[in-house]
Tab-separated table of C-alpha atoms in Angstrom:
chain	number	residue	atom	x	y	z
A	176	MET	CA	11.357	-66.829	-1.637
A	177	THR	CA	7.763	-66.868	-0.368
A	178	LEU	CA	8.941	-66.137	3.186
A	179	LEU	CA	11.037	-63.230	1.890
A	180	LYS	CA	8.050	-61.731	0.051
A	181	SER	CA	5.880	-62.161	3.141
A	182	ALA	CA	8.462	-60.368	5.308
A	183	LEU	CA	8.705	-57.503	2.805
A	184	VAL	CA	4.911	-57.122	2.700
A	185	LYS	CA	4.713	-57.031	6.513
A	186	LYS	CA	7.517	-54.455	6.670
A	187	LEU	CA	5.801	-52.287	4.042
A	188	MET	CA	2.461	-52.450	5.879
A	189	ALA	CA	4.101	-51.508	9.173
A	190	THR	CA	5.794	-48.534	7.496
A	191	LEU	CA	2.509	-47.317	6.010
A	192	VAL	CA	0.805	-47.569	9.394
A	193	LEU	CA	3.558	-45.541	11.067
A	194	LEU	CA	3.836	-42.826	8.396
A	195	PRO	CA	1.009	-40.594	9.707
A	196	ALA	CA	2.395	-40.765	13.229
A	197	LEU	CA	5.898	-39.954	12.026
A	198	ALA	CA	4.639	-37.031	9.966
A	199	PHE	CA	2.715	-35.667	12.936
A	200	ALA	CA	5.739	-36.051	15.190
A	201	SER	CA	7.846	-34.183	12.650
A	202	GLU	CA	5.359	-31.304	12.524
A	203	GLU	CA	5.103	-31.084	16.310
A	204	GLY	CA	8.863	-31.338	16.761
A	205	GLY	CA	9.600	-28.130	14.842
A	206	TYR	CA	9.507	-24.493	15.856
A	207	PRO	CA	6.269	-23.751	17.797
A	208	LEU	CA	3.718	-21.765	15.809
A	209	ASP	CA	2.218	-18.523	17.094
A	210	THR	CA	-1.510	-17.944	16.677
A	211	ALA	CA	-2.323	-15.525	13.875
A	212	PRO	CA	-4.746	-12.746	14.932
A	213	PRO	CA	-8.175	-13.344	13.296
A	214	GLN	CA	-8.919	-10.322	11.093
A	215	GLY	CA	-11.127	-11.712	8.351
A	216	ASN	CA	-13.765	-9.011	8.912
A	217	ASN	CA	-11.319	-6.119	9.356
A	218	LEU	CA	-11.407	-4.324	5.990
A	219	SER	CA	-8.641	-1.912	6.978
A	220	ALA	CA	-6.311	-4.826	7.822
A	221	LEU	CA	-7.194	-6.651	4.588
A	222	GLN	CA	-6.540	-3.512	2.514
A	223	ASN	CA	-3.143	-3.007	4.159
A	224	GLY	CA	-2.390	-6.699	3.647
A	225	ALA	CA	-3.258	-6.377	-0.063
A	226	LYS	CA	-0.851	-3.444	-0.372
A	227	LEU	CA	1.937	-5.395	1.332
A	228	PHE	CA	1.246	-8.425	-0.840
A	229	VAL	CA	1.464	-6.454	-4.096
A	230	ASN	CA	4.571	-4.512	-3.027
A	231	TYR	CA	6.603	-7.331	-1.455
A	232	CYS	CA	5.250	-10.722	-2.600
A	233	LEU	CA	3.921	-10.260	-6.120
A	234	ASN	CA	7.392	-9.728	-7.581
A	235	CYS	CA	8.279	-13.426	-7.304
A	236	HIS	CA	5.039	-15.143	-6.264
A	237	SER	CA	1.927	-15.122	-8.430
A	238	ALA	CA	-1.693	-15.458	-7.319
A	239	SER	CA	-3.065	-16.734	-10.606
A	240	SER	CA	-6.519	-17.580	-9.212
A	241	MET	CA	-7.109	-14.008	-8.051
A	242	ARG	CA	-8.225	-10.975	-10.080
A	243	TYR	CA	-7.410	-7.420	-9.078
A	244	ASN	CA	-11.035	-6.313	-9.337
A	245	ARG	CA	-11.987	-8.837	-6.647
A	246	LEU	CA	-10.339	-6.432	-4.194
A	247	ARG	CA	-13.560	-4.442	-4.383
A	248	ASP	CA	-14.889	-7.032	-1.923
A	249	ILE	CA	-12.594	-5.600	0.760
A	250	GLY	CA	-13.743	-2.030	0.210
A	251	LEU	CA	-11.381	-0.774	-2.517
A	252	THR	CA	-12.684	1.115	-5.541
A	253	GLU	CA	-11.412	0.513	-9.064
A	254	GLU	CA	-9.660	3.890	-8.935
A	255	GLN	CA	-7.842	2.945	-5.733
A	256	ILE	CA	-6.833	-0.391	-7.254
A	257	LYS	CA	-5.523	1.307	-10.411
A	258	ASP	CA	-3.652	4.047	-8.554
A	259	ASN	CA	-2.121	1.988	-5.744
A	260	LEU	CA	-1.954	-1.692	-6.642
A	261	LEU	CA	-1.537	-2.017	-10.408
A	262	PHE	CA	1.681	-2.067	-12.365
A	263	THR	CA	1.826	-0.296	-15.726
A	264	SER	CA	0.811	-3.229	-17.948
A	265	ASP	CA	-1.777	-4.773	-15.582
A	266	LYS	CA	-5.524	-4.324	-15.930
A	267	VAL	CA	-8.165	-4.189	-13.185
A	268	GLY	CA	-9.851	-7.306	-14.532
A	269	GLY	CA	-6.568	-9.180	-14.967
A	270	LEU	CA	-5.124	-12.006	-12.895
A	271	MET	CA	-2.359	-11.467	-10.337
A	272	THR	CA	0.413	-13.004	-12.409
A	273	ILE	CA	4.125	-12.215	-12.602
A	274	ALA	CA	6.616	-11.758	-15.432
A	275	MET	CA	9.278	-14.067	-13.953
A	276	ALA	CA	9.507	-17.426	-15.704
A	277	PRO	CA	9.373	-20.554	-13.474
A	278	LYS	CA	12.778	-21.742	-14.747
A	279	ASP	CA	14.353	-18.422	-13.746
A	280	GLY	CA	12.850	-18.655	-10.268
A	281	LYS	CA	14.241	-22.163	-9.852
A	282	GLU	CA	17.682	-21.036	-11.005
A	283	TRP	CA	17.792	-18.002	-8.689
A	284	PHE	CA	16.187	-19.474	-5.554
A	285	GLY	CA	16.794	-23.207	-5.914
A	286	ALA	CA	13.057	-23.887	-6.304
A	287	THR	CA	10.217	-22.301	-8.245
A	288	PRO	CA	8.402	-19.773	-5.988
A	289	PRO	CA	4.929	-21.245	-5.385
A	290	ASP	CA	1.676	-19.606	-6.390
A	291	LEU	CA	0.124	-18.039	-3.281
A	292	SER	CA	-3.568	-18.219	-4.225
A	293	VAL	CA	-4.351	-20.863	-1.598
A	294	ILE	CA	-1.116	-20.874	0.429
A	295	ALA	CA	-2.982	-20.224	3.696
A	296	ARG	CA	-4.839	-23.512	3.228
A	297	ALA	CA	-1.873	-25.469	1.903
A	298	LYS	CA	0.225	-24.798	5.013
A	299	ALA	CA	-2.303	-26.142	7.525
A	300	SER	CA	-1.028	-29.148	9.499
A	301	GLY	CA	-1.248	-30.869	12.849
A	302	ALA	CA	1.053	-28.197	14.268
A	303	GLY	CA	-1.393	-25.369	13.515
A	304	SER	CA	-3.478	-23.624	10.883
A	305	GLY	CA	-2.114	-22.239	7.623
A	306	PRO	CA	-2.357	-18.619	8.872
A	307	ASP	CA	-0.479	-19.637	12.060
A	308	TRP	CA	2.319	-21.108	9.937
A	309	LEU	CA	2.565	-18.021	7.715
A	310	TYR	CA	2.392	-15.612	10.669
A	311	THR	CA	5.236	-17.382	12.464
A	312	TYR	CA	7.271	-17.966	9.287
A	313	LEU	CA	7.302	-14.281	8.296
A	314	ARG	CA	8.437	-13.323	11.820
A	315	THR	CA	11.306	-15.798	12.224
A	316	PHE	CA	13.766	-14.859	9.481
A	317	TYR	CA	17.346	-14.221	10.567
A	318	LYS	CA	20.668	-13.367	8.944
A	319	ASP	CA	22.704	-16.436	7.969
A	320	ASP	CA	25.761	-15.874	5.785
A	321	THR	CA	26.105	-19.609	5.134
A	322	ARG	CA	22.959	-19.576	3.010
A	323	PRO	CA	23.004	-18.515	-0.683
A	324	SER	CA	20.385	-15.803	-0.049
A	325	GLY	CA	22.037	-14.669	3.185
A	326	TRP	CA	18.897	-15.541	5.176
A	327	ASN	CA	17.468	-18.499	7.077
A	328	ASN	CA	14.234	-19.231	8.898
A	329	MET	CA	13.280	-21.018	12.113
A	330	VAL	CA	10.001	-22.457	10.780
A	331	PHE	CA	11.447	-23.443	7.389
A	332	PRO	CA	15.164	-24.229	7.907
A	333	ASN	CA	17.421	-23.655	4.890
A	334	VAL	CA	14.646	-21.899	3.004
A	335	GLY	CA	15.572	-20.577	-0.447
A	336	MET	CA	13.434	-17.452	-0.117
A	337	PRO	CA	15.203	-14.281	1.086
A	338	HIS	CA	13.649	-12.097	3.766
A	339	VAL	CA	11.682	-9.707	1.541
A	340	LEU	CA	10.366	-7.731	4.534
A	341	TRP	CA	13.797	-7.074	6.062
A	342	GLU	CA	13.561	-3.316	5.480
A	343	LEU	CA	10.481	-3.248	7.685
A	344	GLU	CA	11.725	-5.609	10.411
A	345	GLY	CA	15.441	-4.873	10.252
A	346	ILE	CA	18.264	-7.415	10.388
A	347	ARG	CA	18.428	-10.026	13.154
A	348	THR	CA	20.595	-12.995	13.963
A	349	ALA	CA	19.670	-16.165	15.835
A	350	LYS	CA	21.280	-16.783	19.260
A	351	TYR	CA	22.115	-20.304	20.426
A	352	GLU	CA	23.433	-21.606	23.743
A	353	ASP	CA	24.780	-24.976	24.871
A	354	VAL	CA	22.441	-26.313	27.561
A	355	LYS	CA	22.059	-29.683	29.265
A	356	ASP	CA	19.945	-32.150	27.357
A	357	PRO	CA	16.949	-32.990	29.635
A	358	HIS	CA	16.549	-36.388	27.977
A	359	GLU	CA	20.133	-37.636	28.216
A	360	GLU	CA	22.386	-37.086	31.209
A	361	GLY	CA	25.795	-35.566	30.498
A	362	LYS	CA	24.901	-34.520	26.966
A	363	MET	CA	24.798	-30.869	25.853
A	364	GLU	CA	22.242	-29.490	23.435
A	365	HIS	CA	22.745	-26.518	21.065
A	366	LYS	CA	19.488	-24.685	21.734
A	367	PHE	CA	17.915	-21.605	20.139
A	368	VAL	CA	17.319	-18.936	22.803
A	369	GLY	CA	16.091	-15.944	20.799
A	370	PHE	CA	16.932	-13.298	18.235
A	371	GLU	CA	19.414	-10.436	18.466
A	372	GLN	CA	18.675	-7.216	16.556
A	373	LEU	CA	21.676	-6.160	14.459
A	374	LYS	CA	20.054	-3.324	12.539
A	375	PRO	CA	16.669	-1.663	13.190
A	376	GLY	CA	14.015	-1.584	10.500
A	377	LYS	CA	11.425	0.980	9.527
A	378	MET	CA	9.026	-0.570	12.061
A	379	ASN	CA	9.375	-1.574	15.686
A	380	LYS	CA	8.441	-5.107	16.773
A	381	VAL	CA	4.783	-4.340	17.496
A	382	GLU	CA	4.301	-2.485	14.212
A	383	TYR	CA	5.974	-5.273	12.264
A	384	ASP	CA	3.821	-7.949	13.933
A	385	VAL	CA	0.696	-5.960	13.006
A	386	ALA	CA	1.883	-5.606	9.393
A	387	VAL	CA	2.546	-9.358	9.134
A	388	ALA	CA	-0.870	-10.097	10.674
A	389	ASP	CA	-2.479	-7.877	8.004
A	390	LEU	CA	-0.560	-9.636	5.216
A	391	VAL	CA	-1.487	-13.092	6.526
A	392	SER	CA	-5.137	-12.048	6.877
A	393	TYR	CA	-5.132	-11.004	3.231
A	394	LEU	CA	-3.518	-14.305	2.164
A	395	GLU	CA	-6.187	-16.189	4.112
A	396	TRP	CA	-8.965	-14.090	2.566
A	397	MET	CA	-7.485	-14.561	-0.930
A	398	GLY	CA	-7.782	-18.339	-0.550
A	399	GLU	CA	-11.571	-17.926	-0.402
A	400	PRO	CA	-12.783	-14.368	-1.088
A	401	ALA	CA	-16.412	-15.448	-0.660
A	402	GLN	CA	-15.766	-16.877	2.805
A	403	ASN	CA	-17.524	-14.111	4.758
A	404	THR	CA	-20.525	-14.197	2.393
A	405	ARG	CA	-20.680	-17.980	2.718
A	406	LYS	CA	-20.717	-17.749	6.497
A	407	ARG	CA	-23.459	-15.107	6.503
A	408	LEU	CA	-25.574	-17.164	4.120
A	409	GLY	CA	-24.932	-20.250	6.245
A	410	VAL	CA	-26.427	-18.560	9.299
A	411	TRP	CA	-29.592	-17.625	7.365
A	412	VAL	CA	-29.858	-21.144	5.917
A	413	LEU	CA	-29.610	-22.702	9.395
A	414	LEU	CA	-32.243	-20.290	10.735
A	415	PHE	CA	-34.558	-21.153	7.843
A	416	LEU	CA	-34.063	-24.895	8.387
A	417	GLY	CA	-34.752	-24.438	12.103
A	418	MET	CA	-37.995	-22.588	11.431
A	419	PHE	CA	-38.996	-25.164	8.798
A	420	PHE	CA	-38.312	-27.990	11.255
A	421	VAL	CA	-40.573	-26.417	13.898
A	422	LEU	CA	-43.325	-25.822	11.300
A	423	ALA	CA	-43.078	-29.389	9.970
A	424	TRP	CA	-43.108	-30.797	13.495
A	425	ARG	CA	-46.275	-28.878	14.443
A	426	LEU	CA	-47.992	-29.758	11.124
A	427	ASN	CA	-47.133	-33.424	11.700
A	428	ALA	CA	-48.595	-33.271	15.216
A	429	SER	CA	-51.769	-31.572	13.930
A	430	TYR	CA	-52.196	-34.109	11.114
A	431	TRP	CA	-51.890	-37.193	13.360
A	432	LYS	CA	-54.005	-35.752	16.177
A	433	ASP	CA	-57.339	-36.818	14.628
A	434	VAL	CA	-55.948	-40.078	13.281
A	435	LYS	CA	-54.965	-41.234	16.747
């Protein structure tokens, strides 16, 4: 009995040691992530991203840590927020919540749509940053009639979420080919080789990529609206500390000069 317990403890410890490595291998073994264009200081991109977020994401996903009037930080006036981004019952000082009940979301999509307040941080992993994940995810949807929603995704296989931006991107399908497995001789591998456009959208590929980059930039900004202010203050704090260090160093040298 004692030997059995000892073996179980050793097995459990070995599993715990290997878990981080296995998780990292799983992340790296998936679809490669593209780098999201950095646009944190581009107010025009953030404003367009806010518009896309309200029009396409805020129907099912809430952002309950974000208030509409905080959009003034990206250059929008209260009038612009009221006229372009508010629904009838919403107020400028209100939170970005939705009317859909969590139980309804779970019933319709198979899982409750997550709150997107800090989604850009939550999706960071060893495979890439949160914005990289979102940027690639929103650009790798394809038509899949075997799925309940009719859509699938390369980054998130068997995702319950439909492709809400399909009118902008159009309808695509994923192409696969049987190729030789480089790791095992004589074995064939069913490999993804690209997308095939079935129906054009309102945007071409470049325009759609720019729109997604704007949306992802807004999601990243929403996770910490004070980020740019924090960085600016950080620079001034470091400059002050540098000047104080030089002053303290010279005062210390002057004080000990006569003592020595």
